CSV table of C-alpha atoms in Angstrom, one decimal:
chain,number,residue,atom,x,y,z
T,1,MET,CA,-24.6,-39.3,-32.4
T,2,THR,CA,-25.3,-36.7,-29.8
T,3,SER,CA,-22.0,-35.2,-28.5
T,4,PHE,CA,-21.1,-36.0,-25.0
T,5,ALA,CA,-20.9,-32.4,-23.9
T,6,VAL,CA,-24.5,-31.9,-24.9
T,7,GLN,CA,-25.6,-35.2,-23.6
T,8,THR,CA,-23.8,-34.6,-20.1
T,9,SER,CA,-25.5,-30.9,-19.9
T,10,MET,CA,-28.9,-31.7,-20.9
T,11,GLY,CA,-29.3,-35.2,-19.8
T,12,ALA,CA,-32.5,-37.0,-20.9
T,13,ILE,CA,-33.6,-33.9,-22.9
T,14,ALA,CA,-30.7,-34.1,-25.3
T,15,PRO,CA,-32.2,-37.0,-27.6
T,16,LEU,CA,-35.6,-34.7,-27.9
T,17,VAL,CA,-33.6,-31.8,-29.7
T,18,SER,CA,-30.9,-33.9,-31.3
T,19,LYS,CA,-30.9,-34.0,-35.2
T,20,ASP,CA,-29.5,-37.5,-35.7
T,21,LYS,CA,-32.4,-39.3,-33.6
T,22,GLY,CA,-35.0,-39.4,-36.4
T,23,SER,CA,-38.7,-39.5,-35.5
T,24,VAL,CA,-40.5,-38.2,-32.4
T,25,GLY,CA,-41.2,-41.8,-31.4
T,26,ASN,CA,-37.4,-42.6,-31.7
T,27,ARG,CA,-36.5,-39.7,-29.8
T,28,MET,CA,-38.9,-40.3,-27.1
T,29,ASN,CA,-37.7,-43.9,-26.6
T,30,CYS,CA,-34.5,-42.7,-26.4
T,31,ALA,CA,-34.9,-40.2,-23.6
T,32,GLY,CA,-36.9,-42.7,-21.8
T,33,GLU,CA,-34.0,-45.0,-21.8
T,34,HIS,CA,-31.7,-42.3,-20.6
T,35,ILE,CA,-34.1,-41.5,-17.8
T,36,LYS,CA,-34.0,-45.0,-16.7
T,37,ASN,CA,-30.2,-44.9,-16.7
T,38,ASN,CA,-30.0,-41.9,-14.8
T,39,LEU,CA,-32.4,-43.1,-12.1
T,40,SER,CA,-30.5,-46.3,-11.8
T,41,THR,CA,-27.3,-44.4,-11.4
T,42,GLY,CA,-28.9,-42.1,-9.0
T,43,VAL,CA,-30.1,-44.9,-6.6
T,44,GLN,CA,-26.6,-46.7,-7.0
T,45,ALA,CA,-24.7,-43.6,-6.2
T,46,THR,CA,-27.1,-42.8,-3.3
T,47,ALA,CA,-26.5,-46.3,-2.0
T,48,VAL,CA,-22.6,-46.2,-2.2
T,49,ALA,CA,-22.6,-42.7,-0.6
T,50,GLY,CA,-25.0,-43.6,2.2
T,51,SER,CA,-23.1,-46.9,3.1
T,52,THR,CA,-19.7,-45.2,3.0
T,53,ALA,CA,-21.0,-42.5,5.2
T,54,PHE,CA,-22.4,-45.0,7.7
T,55,ALA,CA,-19.4,-47.1,7.6
T,56,TYR,CA,-17.1,-44.0,8.2
T,57,SER,CA,-19.3,-42.8,11.1
T,58,PHE,CA,-19.6,-46.1,12.7
T,59,THR,CA,-15.8,-47.0,12.4
T,60,ASN,CA,-15.0,-43.5,13.7
T,61,LYS,CA,-17.0,-44.1,16.9
T,62,MET,CA,-15.7,-47.7,17.3
T,63,THR,CA,-12.0,-46.8,17.0
T,64,LYS,CA,-11.8,-43.6,18.7
T,65,GLY,CA,-9.1,-43.5,21.4
T,66,LYS,CA,-8.0,-47.1,20.6
T,67,ALA,CA,-4.4,-48.1,20.3
T,68,MET,CA,-3.8,-50.8,17.6
T,69,ASP,CA,-0.9,-52.9,17.7
T,70,TRP,CA,-0.9,-53.8,14.0
T,71,ASN,CA,-0.4,-50.1,13.1
T,72,ILE,CA,2.7,-49.7,15.4
T,73,LYS,CA,4.2,-52.6,13.5
T,74,PHE,CA,3.0,-51.6,10.2
T,75,ASN,CA,4.5,-47.9,10.7
T,76,LYS,CA,7.8,-49.3,12.0
T,77,ALA,CA,8.0,-51.5,8.9
T,78,LEU,CA,7.2,-48.3,6.6
T,79,LYS,CA,9.9,-46.2,8.6
T,80,ASN,CA,12.7,-49.1,7.8
T,81,LEU,CA,11.6,-49.2,4.1
T,82,SER,CA,11.9,-45.5,4.0
T,83,LYS,CA,15.4,-45.6,5.6
T,84,ASP,CA,16.5,-48.3,3.2
T,85,ILE,CA,15.3,-46.3,0.1
T,86,ALA,CA,17.2,-43.3,1.3
T,87,LYS,CA,20.2,-45.6,1.8
T,88,GLN,CA,20.0,-47.2,-1.6
T,89,ALA,CA,19.8,-43.6,-3.2
T,90,LYS,CA,22.9,-42.4,-1.3
T,91,ILE,CA,24.7,-45.4,-2.5
T,92,PHE,CA,23.6,-44.8,-6.1
T,93,ASN,CA,24.5,-41.1,-5.9
T,94,ASN,CA,28.1,-42.1,-4.7
T,95,SER,CA,28.3,-44.6,-7.4
T,96,GLU,CA,29.6,-43.8,-11.1
T,97,VAL,CA,26.3,-43.6,-12.4
T,98,GLY,CA,25.7,-40.9,-9.7
T,99,LYS,CA,27.5,-38.3,-11.9
T,100,TYR,CA,25.0,-38.7,-14.5
T,101,VAL,CA,21.7,-39.2,-12.6
T,102,ASN,CA,21.1,-37.8,-9.0
T,103,MET,CA,18.4,-39.7,-7.1
T,104,GLU,CA,17.0,-36.3,-5.6
T,105,LYS,CA,17.5,-34.0,-8.4
T,106,GLY,CA,17.2,-36.3,-11.5
T,107,VAL,CA,19.5,-36.1,-14.5
T,108,THR,CA,22.8,-34.0,-13.9
T,109,LYS,CA,24.2,-31.6,-16.5
T,110,ALA,CA,26.9,-34.1,-17.2
T,111,GLY,CA,24.2,-36.6,-17.6
T,112,LYS,CA,22.2,-34.4,-20.2
T,113,GLN,CA,25.5,-34.2,-22.2
T,114,ARG,CA,26.0,-37.8,-21.9
T,115,LEU,CA,22.5,-38.6,-23.2
T,116,THR,CA,22.7,-36.1,-26.0
T,117,LYS,CA,26.2,-37.8,-27.1
T,118,LEU,CA,24.8,-41.4,-27.1
T,119,TYR,CA,21.1,-40.7,-28.4
T,120,GLY,CA,21.5,-37.4,-30.3
T,121,LYS,CA,19.6,-34.2,-29.0
T,122,THR,CA,15.7,-35.4,-29.3
T,123,LYS,CA,16.1,-38.9,-28.0
T,124,GLY,CA,18.5,-37.8,-25.4
T,125,LYS,CA,15.8,-35.4,-23.9
T,126,ILE,CA,13.3,-38.1,-23.9
T,127,ALA,CA,15.7,-40.5,-22.3
T,128,GLY,CA,16.4,-37.5,-19.8
T,129,LEU,CA,12.7,-37.1,-19.3
T,130,ALA,CA,12.2,-40.6,-18.5
T,131,CYS,CA,15.2,-40.6,-16.0
T,132,ASN,CA,13.7,-37.5,-14.3
T,133,LEU,CA,10.2,-39.1,-14.1
T,134,GLY,CA,11.8,-42.3,-12.5
T,135,THR,CA,13.6,-40.2,-9.7
T,136,LYS,CA,10.3,-38.3,-9.0
T,137,PHE,CA,8.4,-41.4,-8.6
T,138,ILE,CA,11.0,-42.7,-6.3
T,139,SER,CA,11.1,-39.3,-4.4
T,140,PHE,CA,7.1,-39.1,-4.3
T,141,THR,CA,6.9,-42.8,-2.9
T,142,LYS,CA,9.4,-42.3,-0.2
T,143,ASN,CA,7.6,-39.0,0.7
T,144,ALA,CA,4.3,-40.7,0.9
T,145,ILE,CA,5.6,-43.6,2.9
T,146,ASP,CA,7.1,-41.2,5.5
T,147,LYS,CA,3.5,-39.3,5.7
T,148,ILE,CA,1.7,-42.8,6.0
T,149,ALA,CA,4.2,-44.2,8.8
T,150,LYS,CA,3.0,-40.9,11.0
T,151,THR,CA,-0.6,-41.8,10.7
T,152,SER,CA,-2.6,-43.7,13.4
T,153,GLY,CA,-4.5,-47.1,12.5
T,154,ARG,CA,-7.7,-45.2,12.8
T,155,GLN,CA,-6.7,-42.7,10.4
T,156,LYS,CA,-5.6,-45.7,7.8
T,157,ILE,CA,-9.0,-47.2,8.2
T,158,LEU,CA,-11.1,-44.2,7.8
T,159,THR,CA,-9.1,-43.3,4.8
T,160,GLY,CA,-9.3,-46.9,3.4
T,161,ILE,CA,-13.3,-46.7,3.8
T,162,VAL,CA,-13.4,-43.0,1.8
T,163,LEU,CA,-11.0,-44.4,-0.9
T,164,SER,CA,-13.4,-47.7,-1.1
T,165,GLY,CA,-16.3,-45.4,-1.4
T,166,LEU,CA,-14.8,-43.3,-4.0
T,167,VAL,CA,-13.8,-46.4,-6.0
T,168,LEU,CA,-17.2,-47.6,-5.9
T,169,LEU,CA,-18.7,-44.4,-6.8
T,170,THR,CA,-16.4,-43.9,-10.0
T,171,HIS,CA,-17.5,-47.5,-11.0
T,172,VAL,CA,-21.2,-46.4,-10.9
T,173,LEU,CA,-20.3,-43.4,-12.8
T,174,ASN,CA,-18.4,-45.1,-15.5
T,175,LYS,CA,-21.0,-47.7,-15.9
T,176,HIS,CA,-23.6,-45.1,-16.4
T,177,ASN,CA,-21.5,-43.2,-19.0
T,178,TYR,CA,-20.9,-46.6,-21.0
T,179,LYS,CA,-24.7,-47.4,-20.7
T,180,ALA,CA,-25.6,-43.8,-21.9
T,181,GLY,CA,-23.4,-44.2,-25.0
T,182,GLN,CA,-24.9,-47.5,-25.8
T,183,ILE,CA,-28.4,-46.0,-25.5
T,184,ASP,CA,-27.3,-43.1,-27.8
T,185,GLN,CA,-25.8,-45.4,-30.4
T,186,LYS,CA,-28.6,-47.7,-30.4
T,187,TYR,CA,-31.3,-44.8,-31.2
T,188,THR,CA,-28.8,-43.0,-33.7
T,189,ASP,CA,-28.6,-46.5,-35.5
T,190,ARG,CA,-32.4,-46.8,-35.6
T,191,ALA,CA,-32.9,-43.3,-36.6
T,192,LYS,CA,-30.6,-44.1,-39.7
T,193,MET,CA,-32.6,-47.3,-40.4
T,194,GLU,CA,-35.9,-45.1,-40.3
T,195,GLN,CA,-34.2,-42.8,-43.0
T,196,HIS,CA,-33.4,-46.0,-45.1
T,197,PHE,CA,-36.8,-47.3,-45.2
T,198,GLU,CA,-38.4,-43.9,-45.7
């Protein structure tokens, strides 16, 4: 099968120079299917990019300078959630477990020693890493909530449009890569059959 790196860099030309595609006819058919797949993906990607740009531009004009009541309520709810997370973290840090795991700093020195004692050196390090990842995730979530709570409704809507466009574009590209792999495999298999019947 043509390597993914070769296929990506050379596109539809790759099957023509690939040793595993057998006869010239088989290579030409493979290249033809790759060209169709590339054109289809190009059309879909252009449609996604164009519709995203249009939706962004239209929404940007329509929402300019407008206050949005839902956003005020939403931001208030986010701020309350952030305060609640900070409050729970403080309670956790002041508890018995807080001696071993700090919600802002992760596993403490005493925590590392306790994990090593309970699970051994290697498993203790893995458990410590898991605890640190958990505390970092909570900290990241709180910071993200704080940042989102400071944005306007217009910013949220426009960000949503851009993210939706990126999700759709990623889907189109993944579909293209999957189809390219299927095409490549199909003609590699045919080349093997050709060799078998020679």
